N, CA, C and O atoms as a printed pandas DataFrame, in Angstrom:
     atom_number atom_name residue_name chain_id  residue_number  x_coord  y_coord  z_coord
0              1         N          UNK        A               1    3.780   25.358   12.135
1              2        CA          UNK        A               1    4.416   25.940   10.982
2              3         C          UNK        A               1    3.557   27.095   10.469
3              4         O          UNK        A               1    2.331   27.002   10.431
4              5         N          UNK        A               2    4.201   28.153   10.086
5              6        CA          UNK        A               2    3.488   29.362    9.694
6              7         C          UNK        A               2    2.650   29.210    8.432
7              8         O          UNK        A               2    1.507   29.665    8.386
8              9         N          UNK        A               3    3.206   28.577    7.414
9             10        CA          UNK        A               3    2.547   28.552    6.114
10            11         C          UNK        A               3    1.731   27.293    5.847
11            12         O          UNK        A               3    1.316   27.056    4.713
12            13         N          UNK        A               4    1.501   26.502    6.852
13            14        CA          UNK        A               4    0.751   25.261    6.659
14            15         C          UNK        A               4   -0.503   25.266    7.526
15            16         O          UNK        A               4   -0.515   25.800    8.635
16            17         N          UNK        A               5   -1.556   24.657    6.988
17            18        CA          UNK        A               5   -2.791   24.535    7.752
18            19         C          UNK        A               5   -2.650   23.377    8.737
19            20         O          UNK        A               5   -1.723   22.573    8.635
20            21         N          UNK        A               6   -3.571   23.301    9.682
21            22        CA          UNK        A               6   -3.567   22.180   10.629
22            23         C          UNK        A               6   -3.733   20.864    9.879
23            24         O          UNK        A               6   -3.093   19.867   10.213
24            25         N          UNK        A               7   -4.581   20.864    8.882
25            26        CA          UNK        A               7   -4.828   19.656    8.089
26            27         C          UNK        A               7   -3.552   19.199    7.368
27            28         O          UNK        A               7   -3.243   18.007    7.348
28            29         N          UNK        A               8   -2.822   20.135    6.785
29            30        CA          UNK        A               8   -1.581   19.796    6.091
30            31         C          UNK        A               8   -0.549   19.211    7.057
31            32         O          UNK        A               8    0.148   18.251    6.728
32            33         N          UNK        A               9   -0.463   19.789    8.229
33            34        CA          UNK        A               9    0.479   19.280    9.241
34            35         C          UNK        A               9    0.089   17.876    9.685
35            36         O          UNK        A               9    0.943   17.000    9.818
36            37         N          UNK        A              10   -1.206   17.666    9.913
37            38        CA          UNK        A              10   -1.698   16.350   10.331
38            39         C          UNK        A              10   -1.436   15.308    9.241
39            40         O          UNK        A              10   -0.942   14.218    9.526
40            41         N          UNK        A              11   -1.768   15.646    8.000
41            42        CA          UNK        A              11   -1.556   14.709    6.898
42            43         C          UNK        A              11   -0.081   14.354    6.739
43            44         O          UNK        A              11    0.259   13.191    6.524
44            45         N          UNK        A              12    0.779   15.335    6.842
45            46        CA          UNK        A              12    2.219   15.076    6.713
46            47         C          UNK        A              12    2.693   14.127    7.810
47            48         O          UNK        A              12    3.474   13.210    7.556
48            49         N          UNK        A              13    2.214   14.355    9.025
49            50        CA          UNK        A              13    2.604   13.481   10.126
50            51         C          UNK        A              13    2.078   12.058    9.894
51            52         O          UNK        A              13    2.835   11.091    9.973
52            53         N          UNK        A              14    0.784   11.939    9.609
53            54        CA          UNK        A              14    0.149   10.623    9.488
54            55         C          UNK        A              14    0.679    9.815    8.297
55            56         O          UNK        A              14    0.769    8.590    8.371
56            57         N          UNK        A              15    1.025   10.490    7.211
57            58        CA          UNK        A              15    1.420    9.782    5.996
58            59         C          UNK        A              15    2.927    9.592    5.833
59            60         O          UNK        A              15    3.369    8.718    5.087
60            61         N          UNK        A              16    3.722   10.417    6.538
61            62        CA          UNK        A              16    5.162   10.355    6.320
62            63         C          UNK        A              16    6.005   10.284    7.595
63            64         O          UNK        A              16    7.046    9.628    7.599
64            65         N          UNK        A              17    5.583   10.936    8.663
65            66        CA          UNK        A              17    6.453   11.103    9.823
66            67         C          UNK        A              17    6.107   10.239   11.034
67            68         O          UNK        A              17    6.933   10.081   11.933
68            69         N          UNK        A              18    4.910    9.683   11.069
69            70        CA          UNK        A              18    4.482    8.894   12.228
70            71         C          UNK        A              18    5.448    7.733   12.465
71            72         O          UNK        A              18    5.974    7.167   11.507
72            73         N          UNK        A              19    5.686    7.372   13.722
73            74        CA          UNK        A              19    6.621    6.276   14.021
74            75         C          UNK        A              19    6.157    4.925   13.475
75            76         O          UNK        A              19    6.966    4.007   13.339
76            77         N          UNK        A              20    4.875    4.792   13.163
77            78        CA          UNK        A              20    4.368    3.532   12.613
78            79         C          UNK        A              20    4.650    3.387   11.118
79            80         O          UNK        A              20    4.497    2.298   10.566
80            81         N          UNK        A              21    5.054    4.461   10.465
81            82        CA          UNK        A              21    5.354    4.430    9.033
82            83         C          UNK        A              21    6.829    4.089    8.845
83            84         O          UNK        A              21    7.704    4.736    9.420
84            85         N          UNK        A              22    7.092    3.075    8.041
85            86        CA          UNK        A              22    8.469    2.656    7.805
86            87         C          UNK        A              22    9.025    3.309    6.543
87            88         O          UNK        A              22    8.309    3.518    5.563
88            89         N          UNK        A              23   10.281    3.616    6.589
89            90        CA          UNK        A              23   10.980    4.130    5.417
90            91         C          UNK        A              23   12.003    3.121    4.903
91            92         O          UNK        A              23   12.891    3.462    4.122
92            93         N          UNK        A              24   11.867    1.887    5.349
93            94        CA          UNK        A              24   12.760    0.829    4.875
94            95         C          UNK        A              24   12.501    0.561    3.397
95            96         O          UNK        A              24   11.393    0.789    2.909
96            97         N          UNK        A              25   13.508    0.083    2.688
97            98        CA          UNK        A              25   13.297   -0.248    1.274
98            99         C          UNK        A              25   12.234   -1.335    1.124
99           100         O          UNK        A              25   12.078   -2.193    1.993
100          101         N          UNK        A              26   11.522   -1.284    0.027
101          102        CA          UNK        A              26   10.512   -2.293   -0.260
102          103         C          UNK        A              26   11.200   -3.609   -0.611
103          104         O          UNK        A              26   12.251   -3.622   -1.252
104          105         N          UNK        A              27   10.598   -4.707   -0.184
105          106        CA          UNK        A              27   11.116   -6.031   -0.517
106          107         C          UNK        A              27   10.421   -6.545   -1.777
107          108         O          UNK        A              27    9.367   -6.047   -2.171
108          109         N          UNK        A              28   11.023   -7.530   -2.384
109          110        CA          UNK        A              28   10.397   -8.168   -3.544
110          111         C          UNK        A              28    9.048   -8.772   -3.145
111          112         O          UNK        A              28    8.085   -8.709   -3.909
112          113         N          UNK        A              29    8.987   -9.355   -1.954
113          114        CA          UNK        A              29    7.749   -9.964   -1.476
114          115         C          UNK        A              29    6.640   -8.923   -1.349
115          116         O          UNK        A              29    5.488   -9.195   -1.688
116          117         N          UNK        A              30    6.988   -7.729   -0.859
117          118        CA          UNK        A              30    5.992   -6.662   -0.760
118          119         C          UNK        A              30    5.520   -6.223   -2.146
119          120         O          UNK        A              30    4.336   -5.947   -2.342
120          121         N          UNK        A              31    6.438   -6.159   -3.099
121          122        CA          UNK        A              31    6.056   -5.801   -4.469
122          123         C          UNK        A              31    5.081   -6.821   -5.045
123          124         O          UNK        A              31    4.072   -6.457   -5.649
124          125         N          UNK        A              32    5.390   -8.094   -4.852
125          126        CA          UNK        A              32    4.516   -9.154   -5.357
126          127         C          UNK        A              32    3.166   -9.094   -4.651
127          128         O          UNK        A              32    2.121   -9.253   -5.283
128          129         N          UNK        A              33    3.190   -8.869   -3.359
129          130        CA          UNK        A              33    1.946   -8.765   -2.597
130          131         C          UNK        A              33    1.107   -7.592   -3.101
131          132         O          UNK        A              33   -0.107   -7.722   -3.258
132          133         N          UNK        A              34    1.739   -6.459   -3.355
133          134        CA          UNK        A              34    1.025   -5.297   -3.883
134          135         C          UNK        A              34    0.447   -5.612   -5.255
135          136         O          UNK        A              34   -0.687   -5.238   -5.551
136          137         N          UNK        A              35    1.208   -6.289   -6.085
137          138        CA          UNK        A              35    0.736   -6.734   -7.402
138          139         C          UNK        A              35   -0.529   -7.577   -7.257
139          140         O          UNK        A              35   -1.521   -7.349   -7.949
140          141         N          UNK        A              36   -0.483   -8.545   -6.355
141          142        CA          UNK        A              36   -1.623   -9.433   -6.130
142          143         C          UNK        A              36   -2.842   -8.675   -5.602
143          144         O          UNK        A              36   -3.969   -8.902   -6.043
144          145         N          UNK        A              37   -2.601   -7.790   -4.668
145          146        CA          UNK        A              37   -3.704   -7.040   -4.072
146          147         C          UNK        A              37   -4.393   -6.130   -5.093
147          148         O          UNK        A              37   -5.618   -6.006   -5.091
148          149         N          UNK        A              38   -3.614   -5.504   -5.954
149          150        CA          UNK        A              38   -4.206   -4.641   -6.986
150          151         C          UNK        A              38   -5.006   -5.483   -7.969
151          152         O          UNK        A              38   -6.057   -5.051   -8.442
152          153         N          UNK        A              39   -4.519   -6.683   -8.280
153          154        CA          UNK        A              39   -5.281   -7.575   -9.155
154          155         C          UNK        A              39   -6.615   -7.957   -8.524
155          156         O          UNK        A              39   -7.628   -8.062   -9.215
156          157         N          UNK        A              40   -6.610   -8.164   -7.212
157          158        CA          UNK        A              40   -7.827   -8.600   -6.525
158          159         C          UNK        A              40   -8.804   -7.458   -6.271
159          160         O          UNK        A              40  -10.007   -7.614   -6.482
160          161         N          UNK        A              41   -8.300   -6.314   -5.821
161          162        CA          UNK        A              41   -9.168   -5.243   -5.346
162          163         C          UNK        A              41   -9.137   -3.981   -6.195
163          164         O          UNK        A              41   -9.935   -3.071   -5.971
164          165         N          UNK        A              42   -8.248   -3.912   -7.148
165          166        CA          UNK        A              42   -8.081   -2.676   -7.911
166          167         C          UNK        A              42   -7.247   -1.687   -7.111
167          168         O          UNK        A              42   -6.634   -2.037   -6.103
168          169         N          UNK        A              43   -7.236   -0.462   -7.576
169          170        CA          UNK        A              43   -6.403    0.572   -6.947
170          171         C          UNK        A              43   -7.149    1.258   -5.804
171          172         O          UNK        A              43   -7.253    2.484   -5.764
172          173         N          UNK        A              44   -7.655    0.471   -4.899
173          174        CA          UNK        A              44   -8.377    0.974   -3.723
174          175         C          UNK        A              44   -7.393    1.010   -2.564
175          176         O          UNK        A              44   -7.357    0.108   -1.727
176          177         N          UNK        A              45   -6.600    2.066   -2.532
177          178        CA          UNK        A              45   -5.462    2.159   -1.620
178          179         C          UNK        A              45   -5.868    2.082   -0.161
179          180         O          UNK        A              45   -5.123    1.531    0.649
180          181         N          UNK        A              46   -7.034    2.619    0.204
181          182        CA          UNK        A              46   -7.448    2.568    1.611
182          183         C          UNK        A              46   -7.787    1.142    2.046
183          184         O          UNK        A              46   -7.695    0.821    3.231
184          185         N          UNK        A              47   -8.169    0.304    1.119
185          186        CA          UNK        A              47   -8.382   -1.115    1.437
186          187         C          UNK        A              47   -7.036   -1.840    1.465
187          188         O          UNK        A              47   -6.754   -2.611    2.382
188          189         N          UNK        A              48   -6.223   -1.586    0.462
189          190        CA          UNK        A              48   -4.941   -2.288    0.340
190          191         C          UNK        A              48   -3.991   -2.000    1.490
191          192         O          UNK        A              48   -3.199   -2.862    1.870
192          193         N          UNK        A              49   -4.059   -0.792    2.049
193          194        CA          UNK        A              49   -3.129   -0.420    3.121
194          195         C          UNK        A              49   -3.286   -1.335    4.341
195          196         O          UNK        A              49   -2.361   -1.452    5.144
196          197         N          UNK        A              50   -4.427   -1.974    4.485
197          198        CA          UNK        A              50   -4.661   -2.891    5.608
198          199         C          UNK        A              50   -3.746   -4.112    5.561
199          200         O          UNK        A              50   -3.507   -4.752    6.585
200          201         N          UNK        A              51   -3.241   -4.431    4.389
201          202        CA          UNK        A              51   -2.386   -5.597    4.211
202          203         C          UNK        A              51   -0.904   -5.291    4.391
203          204         O          UNK        A              51   -0.076   -6.201    4.364
204          205         N          UNK        A              52   -0.564   -4.011    4.575
205          206        CA          UNK        A              52    0.833   -3.603    4.607
206          207         C          UNK        A              52    1.140   -2.847    5.893
207          208         O          UNK        A              52    0.898   -1.643    5.980
208          209         N          UNK        A              53    1.665   -3.539    6.878
209          210        CA          UNK        A              53    2.042   -2.885    8.130
210          211         C          UNK        A              53    3.196   -1.927    7.878
211          212         O          UNK        A              53    4.187   -2.282    7.240
212          213         N          UNK        A              54    3.057   -0.719    8.383
213          214        CA          UNK        A              54    4.132    0.252    8.268
214          215         C          UNK        A              54    4.157    1.038    6.978
215          216         O          UNK        A              54    5.041    1.873    6.789
216          217         N          UNK        A              55    3.221    0.798    6.092
217          218        CA          UNK        A              55    3.162    1.536    4.829
218          219         C          UNK        A              55    1.892    2.390    4.818
219          220         O          UNK        A              55    0.837    1.969    5.291
220          221         N          UNK        A              56    2.019    3.587    4.272
221          222        CA          UNK        A              56    0.858    4.476    4.182
222          223         C          UNK        A              56    0.213    4.340    2.806
223          224         O          UNK        A              56    0.772    3.723    1.899
224          225         N          UNK        A              57   -0.963    4.923    2.671
225          226        CA          UNK        A              57   -1.664    4.941    1.393
226          227         C          UNK        A              57   -0.770    5.565    0.319
227          228         O          UNK        A              57   -0.705    5.073   -0.808
228          229         N          UNK        A              58   -0.095    6.635    0.674
229          230        CA          UNK        A              58    0.803    7.314   -0.267
230          231         C          UNK        A              58    1.968    6.405   -0.644
231          232         O          UNK        A              58    2.369    6.371   -1.808
232          233         N          UNK        A              59    2.520    5.661    0.329
233          234        CA          UNK        A              59    3.598    4.707    0.031
234          235         C          UNK        A              59    3.144    3.690   -1.015
235          236         O          UNK        A              59    3.855    3.416   -1.982
236          237         N          UNK        A              60    1.947    3.134   -0.806
237          238        CA          UNK        A              60    1.436    2.117   -1.726
238          239         C          UNK        A              60    1.240    2.677   -3.126
239          240         O          UNK        A              60    1.680    2.090   -4.114
240          241         N          UNK        A              61    0.579    3.810   -3.192
241          242        CA          UNK        A              61    0.281    4.413   -4.492
242          243         C          UNK        A              61    1.566    4.754   -5.248
243          244         O          UNK        A              61    1.681    4.473   -6.440
244          245         N          UNK        A              62    2.518    5.352   -4.563
245          246        CA          UNK        A              62    3.777    5.715   -5.213
246          247         C          UNK        A              62    4.570    4.482   -5.646
247          248         O          UNK        A              62    5.127    4.447   -6.744
248          249         N          UNK        A              63    4.618    3.473   -4.778
249          250        CA          UNK        A              63    5.358    2.259   -5.120
250          251         C          UNK        A              63    4.724    1.568   -6.320
251          252         O          UNK        A              63    5.419    1.079   -7.211
252          253         N          UNK        A              64    3.415    1.534   -6.329
253          254        CA          UNK        A              64    2.722    0.902   -7.446
254          255         C          UNK        A              64    3.067    1.604   -8.760
255          256         O          UNK        A              64    3.381    0.952   -9.756
256          257         N          UNK        A              65    3.006    2.925   -8.755
257          258        CA          UNK        A              65    3.294    3.681   -9.978
258          259         C          UNK        A              65    4.757    3.544  -10.393
259          260         O          UNK        A              65    5.051    3.443  -11.584
260          261         N          UNK        A              66    5.672    3.540   -9.435
261          262        CA          UNK        A              66    7.102    3.515   -9.752
262          263         C          UNK        A              66    7.618    2.127  -10.123
263          264         O          UNK        A              66    8.440    1.999  -11.030
264          265         N          UNK        A              67    7.152    1.103   -9.444
265          266        CA          UNK        A              67    7.785   -0.207   -9.607
266          267         C          UNK        A              67    6.836   -1.304  -10.056
267          268         O          UNK        A              67    7.111   -1.999  -11.034
268          269         N          UNK        A              68    5.741   -1.465   -9.367
269          270        CA          UNK        A              68    4.894   -2.636   -9.571
270          271         C          UNK        A              68    4.203   -2.591  -10.926
271          272         O          UNK        A              68    4.053   -3.625  -11.578
272          273         N          UNK        A              69    3.783   -1.417  -11.354
273          274        CA          UNK        A              69    3.126   -1.303  -12.649
274          275         C          UNK        A              69    4.043   -1.811  -13.765
275          276         O          UNK        A              69    3.600   -2.547  -14.647
276          277         N          UNK        A              70    5.308   -1.423  -13.726
277          278        CA          UNK        A              70    6.255   -1.901  -14.741
278          279         C          UNK        A              70    6.568   -3.381  -14.545
279          280         O          UNK        A              70    6.786   -4.109  -15.513
280          281         N          UNK        A              71    6.590   -3.823  -13.286
281          282        CA          UNK        A              71    6.821   -5.232  -12.994
282          283         C          UNK        A              71    5.688   -6.077  -13.586
283          284         O          UNK        A              71    5.928   -7.163  -14.115
284          285         N          UNK        A              72    4.463   -5.575  -13.496
285          286        CA          UNK        A              72    3.310   -6.287  -14.036
286          287         C          UNK        A              72    3.436   -6.419  -15.553
287          288         O          UNK        A              72    3.163   -7.483  -16.109
288          289         N          UNK        A              73    3.844   -5.357  -16.214
289          290        CA          UNK        A              73    3.983   -5.388  -17.667
290          291         C          UNK        A              73    5.089   -6.344  -18.098
291          292         O          UNK        A              73    4.926   -7.084  -19.067
292          293         N          UNK        A              74    6.208   -6.332  -17.387
293          294        CA          UNK        A              74    7.358   -7.157  -17.760
294          295         C          UNK        A              74    7.179   -8.620  -17.375
295          296         O          UNK        A              74    7.585   -9.513  -18.118
296          297         N          UNK        A              75    6.580   -8.864  -16.232
297          298        CA          UNK        A              75    6.550  -10.215  -15.677
298          299         C          UNK        A              75    5.186  -10.886  -15.751
299          300         O          UNK        A              75    4.977  -11.918  -15.113
300          301         N          UNK        A              76    4.267  -10.331  -16.504
301          302        CA          UNK        A              76    2.911  -10.869  -16.499
302          303         C          UNK        A              76    2.872  -12.332  -16.946
303          304         O          UNK        A              76    1.991  -13.078  -16.519
304          305         N          UNK        A              77    3.794  -12.746  -17.781
305          306        CA          UNK        A              77    3.814  -14.132  -18.251
306          307         C          UNK        A              77    4.846  -14.999  -17.544
307          308         O          UNK        A              77    5.050  -16.152  -17.925
308          309         N          UNK        A              78    5.495  -14.461  -16.525
309          310        CA          UNK        A              78    6.512  -15.255  -15.845
310          311         C          UNK        A              78    5.859  -16.316  -14.968
311          312         O          UNK        A              78    4.772  -16.089  -14.437
312          313         N          UNK        A              79    6.502  -17.473  -14.805
313          314        CA          UNK        A              79    5.947  -18.534  -13.964
314          315         C          UNK        A              79    5.752  -18.093  -12.518
315          316         O          UNK        A              79    4.800  -18.521  -11.866
316          317         N          UNK        A              80    6.642  -17.244  -12.012
317          318        CA          UNK        A              80    6.514  -16.792  -10.623
318          319         C          UNK        A              80    5.217  -16.029  -10.444
319          320         O          UNK        A              80    4.445  -16.321   -9.530
320          321         N          UNK        A              81    4.969  -15.053  -11.306
321          322        CA          UNK        A              81    3.752  -14.258  -11.195
322          323         C          UNK        A              81    2.524  -15.126  -11.433
323          324         O          UNK        A              81    1.515  -14.972  -10.745
324          325         N          UNK        A              82    2.599  -16.039  -12.403
325          326        CA          UNK        A              82    1.472  -16.896  -12.711
326          327         C          UNK        A              82    1.141  -17.793  -11.531
327          328         O          UNK        A              82   -0.029  -17.938  -11.178
328          329         N          UNK        A              83    2.156  -18.403  -10.909
329          330        CA          UNK        A              83    1.930  -19.268   -9.752
330          331         C          UNK        A              83    1.363  -18.493   -8.579
331          332         O          UNK        A              83    0.467  -18.983   -7.891
332          333         N          UNK        A              84    1.868  -17.295   -8.338
333          334        CA          UNK        A              84    1.353  -16.489   -7.239
334          335         C          UNK        A              84   -0.099  -16.138   -7.466
335          336         O          UNK        A              84   -0.888  -16.126   -6.521
336          337         N          UNK        A              85   -0.465  -15.855   -8.694
337          338        CA          UNK        A              85   -1.840  -15.504   -9.008
338          339         C          UNK        A              85   -2.780  -16.661   -8.703
339          340         O          UNK        A              85   -3.911  -16.446   -8.265
340          341         N          UNK        A              86   -2.320  -17.881   -8.931
341          342        CA          UNK        A              86   -3.171  -19.043   -8.735
342          343         C          UNK        A              86   -3.249  -19.487   -7.282
343          344         O          UNK        A              86   -4.244  -20.088   -6.877
344          345         N          UNK        A              87   -2.228  -19.207   -6.498
345          346        CA          UNK        A              87   -2.191  -19.762   -5.153
346          347         C          UNK        A              87   -2.413  -18.744   -4.046
347          348         O          UNK        A              87   -2.573  -19.125   -2.887
348          349         N          UNK        A              88   -2.427  -17.462   -4.377
349          350        CA          UNK        A              88   -2.537  -16.454   -3.327
350          351         C          UNK        A              88   -3.942  -16.415   -2.750
351          352         O          UNK        A              88   -4.936  -16.532   -3.467
352          353         N          UNK        A              89   -3.993  -16.250   -1.461
353          354        CA          UNK        A              89   -5.272  -16.109   -0.780
354          355         C          UNK        A              89   -5.072  -15.153    0.383
355          356         O          UNK        A              89   -4.251  -15.402    1.266
356          357         N          UNK        A              90   -5.821  -14.065    0.382
357          358        CA          UNK        A              90   -5.709  -13.074    1.438
358          359         C          UNK        A              90   -7.089  -12.818    2.020
359          360         O          UNK        A              90   -8.099  -12.865    1.318
360          361         N          UNK        A              91   -7.108  -12.553    3.292
361          362        CA          UNK        A              91   -8.353  -12.130    3.916
362          363         C          UNK        A              91   -8.228  -10.664    4.264
363          364         O          UNK        A              91   -7.137  -10.175    4.558
364          365         N          UNK        A              92   -9.332   -9.974    4.231
365          366        CA          UNK        A              92   -9.318   -8.544    4.505
366          367         C          UNK        A              92   -9.328   -8.320    6.009
367          368         O          UNK        A              92  -10.265   -8.743    6.686
368          369         N          UNK        A              93   -8.304   -7.662    6.544
369          370        CA          UNK        A              93   -8.311   -7.332    7.969
370          371         C          UNK        A              93   -9.406   -6.314    8.262
371          372         O          UNK        A              93   -9.609   -5.371    7.497
372          373         N          UNK        A              94  -10.090   -6.505    9.342
373          374        CA          UNK        A              94  -11.140   -5.565    9.711
374          375         C          UNK        A              94  -10.557   -4.427   10.524
375          376         O          UNK        A              94   -9.681   -4.628   11.366
376          377         N          UNK        A              95  -11.050   -3.242   10.263
377          378        CA          UNK        A              95  -10.644   -2.061   11.016
378          379         C          UNK        A              95  -11.900   -1.462   11.617
379          380         O          UNK        A              95  -12.849   -1.131   10.906
380          381         N          UNK        A              96  -11.896   -1.327   12.921
381          382        CA          UNK        A              96  -13.042   -0.745   13.603
382          383         C          UNK        A              96  -12.805    0.741   13.790
383          384         O          UNK        A              96  -11.772    1.161   14.310
384          385         N          UNK        A              97  -13.772    1.525   13.360
385          386        CA          UNK        A              97  -13.666    2.971   13.477
386          387         C          UNK        A              97  -14.540    3.449   14.630
387          388         O          UNK        A              97  -15.637    2.935   14.848
388          389         N          UNK        A              98  -14.046    4.428   15.355
389          390        CA          UNK        A              98  -14.868    5.021   16.402
390          391         C          UNK        A              98  -15.774    6.059   15.765
391          392         O          UNK        A              98  -15.527    6.493   14.640
392          393         N          UNK        A              99  -16.802    6.452   16.460
393          394        CA          UNK        A              99  -17.738    7.446   15.951
394          395         C          UNK        A              99  -17.288    8.859   16.246
395          396         O          UNK        A              99  -17.995    9.811   15.914
396          397         N          UNK        A             100  -16.142    9.017   16.854
397          398        CA          UNK        A             100  -15.639   10.345   17.185
398          399         C          UNK        A             100  -15.142   11.035   15.928
399          400         O          UNK        A             100  -14.500   10.420   15.078
400          401         N          UNK        A             101  -15.445   12.308   15.822
401          402        CA          UNK        A             101  -14.964   13.111   14.703
402          403         C          UNK        A             101  -13.895   14.048   15.204
403          404         O          UNK        A             101  -14.017   14.625   16.284
404          405         N          UNK        A             102  -12.837   14.201   14.412
405          406        CA          UNK        A             102  -11.751   15.095   14.812
406          407         C          UNK        A             102  -12.021   16.494   14.316
407          408         O          UNK        A             102  -11.220   17.398   14.552
């Protein structure tokens, strides 16, 4: 593309166009999982993305701002959210990085 840098093209592909990125609607379970993960780890999107196959860092951040943040405010005292908070247990998937630089 004429008006875009190589970095911009790469980022657009990796975050939005790659075949591993899903554009399917978010499920309620994914919203709850994102809620739980933010409670556990904070807004550390590069860590949280490990728990969401097919979602990019940008997907997580945008979904959190659009839906989950309001869900947290509205449902913070609901039995569903309370039970999930008490029973959820997640392990952090390990990602091995190569030493190659692009």
